[in-house]
mmCIF file of C-alpha atoms in Angstrom:
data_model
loop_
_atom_site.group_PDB
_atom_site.id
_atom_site.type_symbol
_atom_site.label_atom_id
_atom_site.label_comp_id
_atom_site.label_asym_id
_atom_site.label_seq_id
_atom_site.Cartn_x
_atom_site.Cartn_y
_atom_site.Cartn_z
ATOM 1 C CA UNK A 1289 5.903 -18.749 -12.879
ATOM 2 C CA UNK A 1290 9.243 -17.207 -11.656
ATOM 3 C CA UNK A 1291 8.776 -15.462 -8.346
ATOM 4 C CA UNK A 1292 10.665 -12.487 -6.615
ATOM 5 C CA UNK A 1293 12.564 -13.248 -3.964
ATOM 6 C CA UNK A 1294 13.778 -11.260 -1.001
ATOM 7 C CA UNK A 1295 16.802 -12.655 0.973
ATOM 8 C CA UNK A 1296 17.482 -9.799 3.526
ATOM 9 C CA UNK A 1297 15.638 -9.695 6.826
ATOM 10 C CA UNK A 1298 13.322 -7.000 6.999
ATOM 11 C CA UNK A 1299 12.708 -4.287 9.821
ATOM 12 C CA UNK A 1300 10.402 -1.808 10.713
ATOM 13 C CA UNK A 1301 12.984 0.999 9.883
ATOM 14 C CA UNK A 1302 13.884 -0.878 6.450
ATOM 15 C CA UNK A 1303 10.280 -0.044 5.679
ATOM 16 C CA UNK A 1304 10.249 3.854 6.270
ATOM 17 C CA UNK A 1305 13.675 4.114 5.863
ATOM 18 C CA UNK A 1306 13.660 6.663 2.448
ATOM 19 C CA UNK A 1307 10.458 8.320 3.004
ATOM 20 C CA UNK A 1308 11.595 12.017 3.395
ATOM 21 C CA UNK A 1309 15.352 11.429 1.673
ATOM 22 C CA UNK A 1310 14.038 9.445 -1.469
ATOM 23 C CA UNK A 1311 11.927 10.281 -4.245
ATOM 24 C CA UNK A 1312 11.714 6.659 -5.381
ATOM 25 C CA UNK A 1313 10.229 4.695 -2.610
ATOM 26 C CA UNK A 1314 10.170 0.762 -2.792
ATOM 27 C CA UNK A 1315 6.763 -0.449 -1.886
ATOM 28 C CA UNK A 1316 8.265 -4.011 -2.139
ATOM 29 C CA UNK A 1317 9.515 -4.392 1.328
ATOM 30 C CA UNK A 1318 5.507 -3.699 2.181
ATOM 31 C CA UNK A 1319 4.217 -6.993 0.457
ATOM 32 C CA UNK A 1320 7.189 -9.529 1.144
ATOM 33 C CA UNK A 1321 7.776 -8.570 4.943
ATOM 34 C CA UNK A 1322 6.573 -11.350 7.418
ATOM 35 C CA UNK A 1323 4.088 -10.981 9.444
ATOM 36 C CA UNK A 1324 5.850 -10.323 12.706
ATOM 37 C CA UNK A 1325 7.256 -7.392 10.956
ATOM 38 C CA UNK A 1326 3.828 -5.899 9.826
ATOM 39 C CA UNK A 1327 2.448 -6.364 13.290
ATOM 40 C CA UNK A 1328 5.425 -4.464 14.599
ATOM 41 C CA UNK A 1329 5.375 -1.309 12.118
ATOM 42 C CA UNK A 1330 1.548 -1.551 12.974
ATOM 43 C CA UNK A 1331 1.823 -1.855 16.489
ATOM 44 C CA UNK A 1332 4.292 1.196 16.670
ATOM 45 C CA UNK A 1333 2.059 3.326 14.766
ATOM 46 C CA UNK A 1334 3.352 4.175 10.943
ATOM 47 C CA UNK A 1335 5.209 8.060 10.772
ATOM 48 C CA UNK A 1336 1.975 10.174 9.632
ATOM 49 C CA UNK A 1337 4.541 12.218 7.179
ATOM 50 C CA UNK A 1338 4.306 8.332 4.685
ATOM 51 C CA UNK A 1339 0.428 9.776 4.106
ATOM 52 C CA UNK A 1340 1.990 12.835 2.255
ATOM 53 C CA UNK A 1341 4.916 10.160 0.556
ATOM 54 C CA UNK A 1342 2.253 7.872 -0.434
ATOM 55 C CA UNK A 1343 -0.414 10.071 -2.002
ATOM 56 C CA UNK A 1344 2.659 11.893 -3.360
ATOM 57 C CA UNK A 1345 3.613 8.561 -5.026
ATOM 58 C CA UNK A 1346 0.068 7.154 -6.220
ATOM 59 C CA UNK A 1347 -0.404 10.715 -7.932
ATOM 60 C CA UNK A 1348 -3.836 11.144 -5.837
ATOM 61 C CA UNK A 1349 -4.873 14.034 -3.312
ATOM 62 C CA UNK A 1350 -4.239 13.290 0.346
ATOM 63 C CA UNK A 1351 -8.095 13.490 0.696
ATOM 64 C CA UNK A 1352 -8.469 10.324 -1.632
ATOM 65 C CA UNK A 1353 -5.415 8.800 0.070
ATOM 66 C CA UNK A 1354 -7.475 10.231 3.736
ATOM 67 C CA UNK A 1355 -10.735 8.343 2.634
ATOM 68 C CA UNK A 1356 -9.506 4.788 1.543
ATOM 69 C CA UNK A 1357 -7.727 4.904 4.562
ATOM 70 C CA UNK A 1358 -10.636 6.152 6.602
ATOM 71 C CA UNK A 1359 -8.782 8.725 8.384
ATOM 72 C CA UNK A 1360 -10.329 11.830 9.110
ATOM 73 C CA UNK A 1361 -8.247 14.908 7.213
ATOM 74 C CA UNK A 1362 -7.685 17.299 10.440
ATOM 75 C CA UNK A 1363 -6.732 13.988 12.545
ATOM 76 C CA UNK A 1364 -3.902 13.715 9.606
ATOM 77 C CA UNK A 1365 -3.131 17.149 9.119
ATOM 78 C CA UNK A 1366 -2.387 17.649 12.170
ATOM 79 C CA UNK A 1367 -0.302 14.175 12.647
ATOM 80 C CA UNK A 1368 1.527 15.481 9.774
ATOM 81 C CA UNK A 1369 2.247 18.798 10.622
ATOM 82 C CA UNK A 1370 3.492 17.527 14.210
ATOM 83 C CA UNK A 1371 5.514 14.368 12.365
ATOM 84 C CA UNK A 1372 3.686 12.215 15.441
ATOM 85 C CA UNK A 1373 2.794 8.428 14.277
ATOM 86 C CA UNK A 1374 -0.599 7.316 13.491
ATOM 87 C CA UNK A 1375 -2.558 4.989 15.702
ATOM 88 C CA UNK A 1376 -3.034 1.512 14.946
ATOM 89 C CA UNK A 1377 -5.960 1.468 13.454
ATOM 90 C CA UNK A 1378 -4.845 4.493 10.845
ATOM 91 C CA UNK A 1379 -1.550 2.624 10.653
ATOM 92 C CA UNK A 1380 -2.944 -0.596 9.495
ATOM 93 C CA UNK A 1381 -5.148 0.692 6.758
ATOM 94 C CA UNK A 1382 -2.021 2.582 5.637
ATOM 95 C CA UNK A 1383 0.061 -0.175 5.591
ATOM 96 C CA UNK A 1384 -2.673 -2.253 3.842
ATOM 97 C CA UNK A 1385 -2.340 0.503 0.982
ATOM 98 C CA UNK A 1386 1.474 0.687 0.798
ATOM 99 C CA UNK A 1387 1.315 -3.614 0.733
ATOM 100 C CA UNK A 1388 -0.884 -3.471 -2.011
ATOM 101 C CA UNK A 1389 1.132 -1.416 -3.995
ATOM 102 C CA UNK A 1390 4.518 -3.872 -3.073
ATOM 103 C CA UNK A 1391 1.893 -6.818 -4.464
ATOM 104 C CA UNK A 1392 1.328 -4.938 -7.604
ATOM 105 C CA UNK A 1393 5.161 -4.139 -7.963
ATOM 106 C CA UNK A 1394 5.741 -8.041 -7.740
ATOM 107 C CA UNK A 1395 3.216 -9.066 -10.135
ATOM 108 C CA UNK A 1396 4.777 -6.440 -12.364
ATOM 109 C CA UNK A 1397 8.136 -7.212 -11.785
ATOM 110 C CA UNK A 1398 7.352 -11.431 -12.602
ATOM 111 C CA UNK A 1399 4.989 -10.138 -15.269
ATOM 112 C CA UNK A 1400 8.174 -8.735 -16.967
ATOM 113 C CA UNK A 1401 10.697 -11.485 -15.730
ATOM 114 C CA UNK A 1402 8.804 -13.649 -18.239
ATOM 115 C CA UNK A 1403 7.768 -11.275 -20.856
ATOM 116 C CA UNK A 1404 10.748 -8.821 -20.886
ATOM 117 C CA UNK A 1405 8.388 -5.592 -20.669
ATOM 118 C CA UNK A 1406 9.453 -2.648 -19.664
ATOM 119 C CA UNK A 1407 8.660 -1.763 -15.951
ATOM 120 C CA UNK A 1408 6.109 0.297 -14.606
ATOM 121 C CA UNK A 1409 4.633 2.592 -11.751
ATOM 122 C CA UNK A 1410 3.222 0.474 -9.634
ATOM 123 C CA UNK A 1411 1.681 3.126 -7.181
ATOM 124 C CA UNK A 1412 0.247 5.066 -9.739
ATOM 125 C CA UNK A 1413 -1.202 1.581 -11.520
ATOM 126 C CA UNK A 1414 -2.599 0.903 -7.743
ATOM 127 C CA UNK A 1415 -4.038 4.094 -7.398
ATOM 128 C CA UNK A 1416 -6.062 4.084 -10.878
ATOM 129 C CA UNK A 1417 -7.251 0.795 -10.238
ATOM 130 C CA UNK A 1418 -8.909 1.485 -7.006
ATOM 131 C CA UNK A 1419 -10.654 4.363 -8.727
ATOM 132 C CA UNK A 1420 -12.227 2.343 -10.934
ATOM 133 C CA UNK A 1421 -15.399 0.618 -11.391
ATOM 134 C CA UNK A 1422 -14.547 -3.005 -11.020
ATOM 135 C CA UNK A 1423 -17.152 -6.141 -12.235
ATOM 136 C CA UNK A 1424 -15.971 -8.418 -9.609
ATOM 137 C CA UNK A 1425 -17.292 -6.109 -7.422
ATOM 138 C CA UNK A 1426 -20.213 -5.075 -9.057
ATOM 139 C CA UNK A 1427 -19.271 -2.271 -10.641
ATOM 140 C CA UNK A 1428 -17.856 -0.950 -7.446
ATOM 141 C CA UNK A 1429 -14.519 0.784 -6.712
ATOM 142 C CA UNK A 1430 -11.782 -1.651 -5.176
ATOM 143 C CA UNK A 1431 -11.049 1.761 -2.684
ATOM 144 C CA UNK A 1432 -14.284 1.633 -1.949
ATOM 145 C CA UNK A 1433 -13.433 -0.918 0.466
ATOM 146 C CA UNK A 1434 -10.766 0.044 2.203
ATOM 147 C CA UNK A 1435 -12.223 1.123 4.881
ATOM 148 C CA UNK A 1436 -12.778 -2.294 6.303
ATOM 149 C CA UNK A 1437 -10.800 -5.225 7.438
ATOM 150 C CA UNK A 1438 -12.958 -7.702 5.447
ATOM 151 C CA UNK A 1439 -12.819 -5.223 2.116
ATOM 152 C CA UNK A 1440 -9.263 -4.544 2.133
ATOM 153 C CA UNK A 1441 -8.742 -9.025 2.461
ATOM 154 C CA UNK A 1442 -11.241 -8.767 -0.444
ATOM 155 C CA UNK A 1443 -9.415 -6.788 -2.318
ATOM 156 C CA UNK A 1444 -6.067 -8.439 -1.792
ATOM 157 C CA UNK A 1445 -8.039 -11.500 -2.739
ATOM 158 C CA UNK A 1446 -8.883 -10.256 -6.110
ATOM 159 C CA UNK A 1447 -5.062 -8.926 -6.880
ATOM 160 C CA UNK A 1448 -4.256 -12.662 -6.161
ATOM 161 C CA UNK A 1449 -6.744 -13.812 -8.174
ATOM 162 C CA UNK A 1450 -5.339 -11.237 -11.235
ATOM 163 C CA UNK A 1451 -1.750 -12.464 -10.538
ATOM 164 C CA UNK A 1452 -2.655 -16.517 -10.209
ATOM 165 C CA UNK A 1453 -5.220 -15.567 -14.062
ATOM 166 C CA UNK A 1454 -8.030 -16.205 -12.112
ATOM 167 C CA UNK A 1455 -9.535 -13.300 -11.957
ATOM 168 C CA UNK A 1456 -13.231 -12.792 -12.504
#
């Protein structure tokens, strides 16, 4: 199975670089950046205004978006409204989201590497699959668990298990 490859070092300002000046973000940079660079966007706290960027870009209400991310909606308003950061705690969930949608971009993009389909949104595919009632998880919503450390691993677990056709 053909894989996408990234050749470019990544930084923490490659990541948020086109979140006000772009309509298209790339998500991609989120799933293939190494680890110390995820610990380092985390660490510095992600800009607050990539909540309004990201529920822009999985077509859902900041309140959804607020929720999965367990983030209470006048602690983001307000981090918003003053373009501060978010803490680390609200900045990992975040970035858990915006990683998920770079794995789902990949899968899509190998998907149609080897089957020549078109492409697709992969935010918006993201998005409508964690609203959804899932059987892996007995009948419950993949956002349901985003909350947590060990349901957002979960959850990654099962997109590998989708992309690998192992999926239960």
């Amino acid at each position: 199975m053909p894989t996408t490859t990234f050749t470019k070092e990544i930084t923490v300002n490659d990541l948020f670089a086109n979140i006000k000046r772009s309509k298209k973000r790339s998500y991609f940079l989120f799933a293939v950046a190494d680890a110390h660079v995820q610990i380092n966007t985390v660490r510095r706290g992600i800009p607050a205004q990539f909540l309004s960027a990201l529920s822009a870009d999985m077509h859902v209400s900041k309140e959804q978006l607020f929720g999965w991310t367990n983030i209470p909606r006048a602690t983001a308003n307000r981090k918003i409204a003053a373009d501060s950061s978010l803490s680390v705690e609200e900045s990992e969930r975040t970035f858990s989201v915006a990683k998920m949608i770079g794995k789902v971009a990949t899968m899509a993009s190998d998907a149609a590497d080897i089957n020549g389909a078109a492409p697709f949104n992969a935010a918006i595919w993201t998005a409508q699959w964690l609203q959804e009632p899932n059987n892996a998880l007995g009948g419950v919503a993949p956002g349901e668990y985003l909350d947590t450390a060990e349901g957002r691993a979960l959850i990654a677990q099962l997109l590998s298990q989708m992309q690998s056709g192992a999926y239960a």
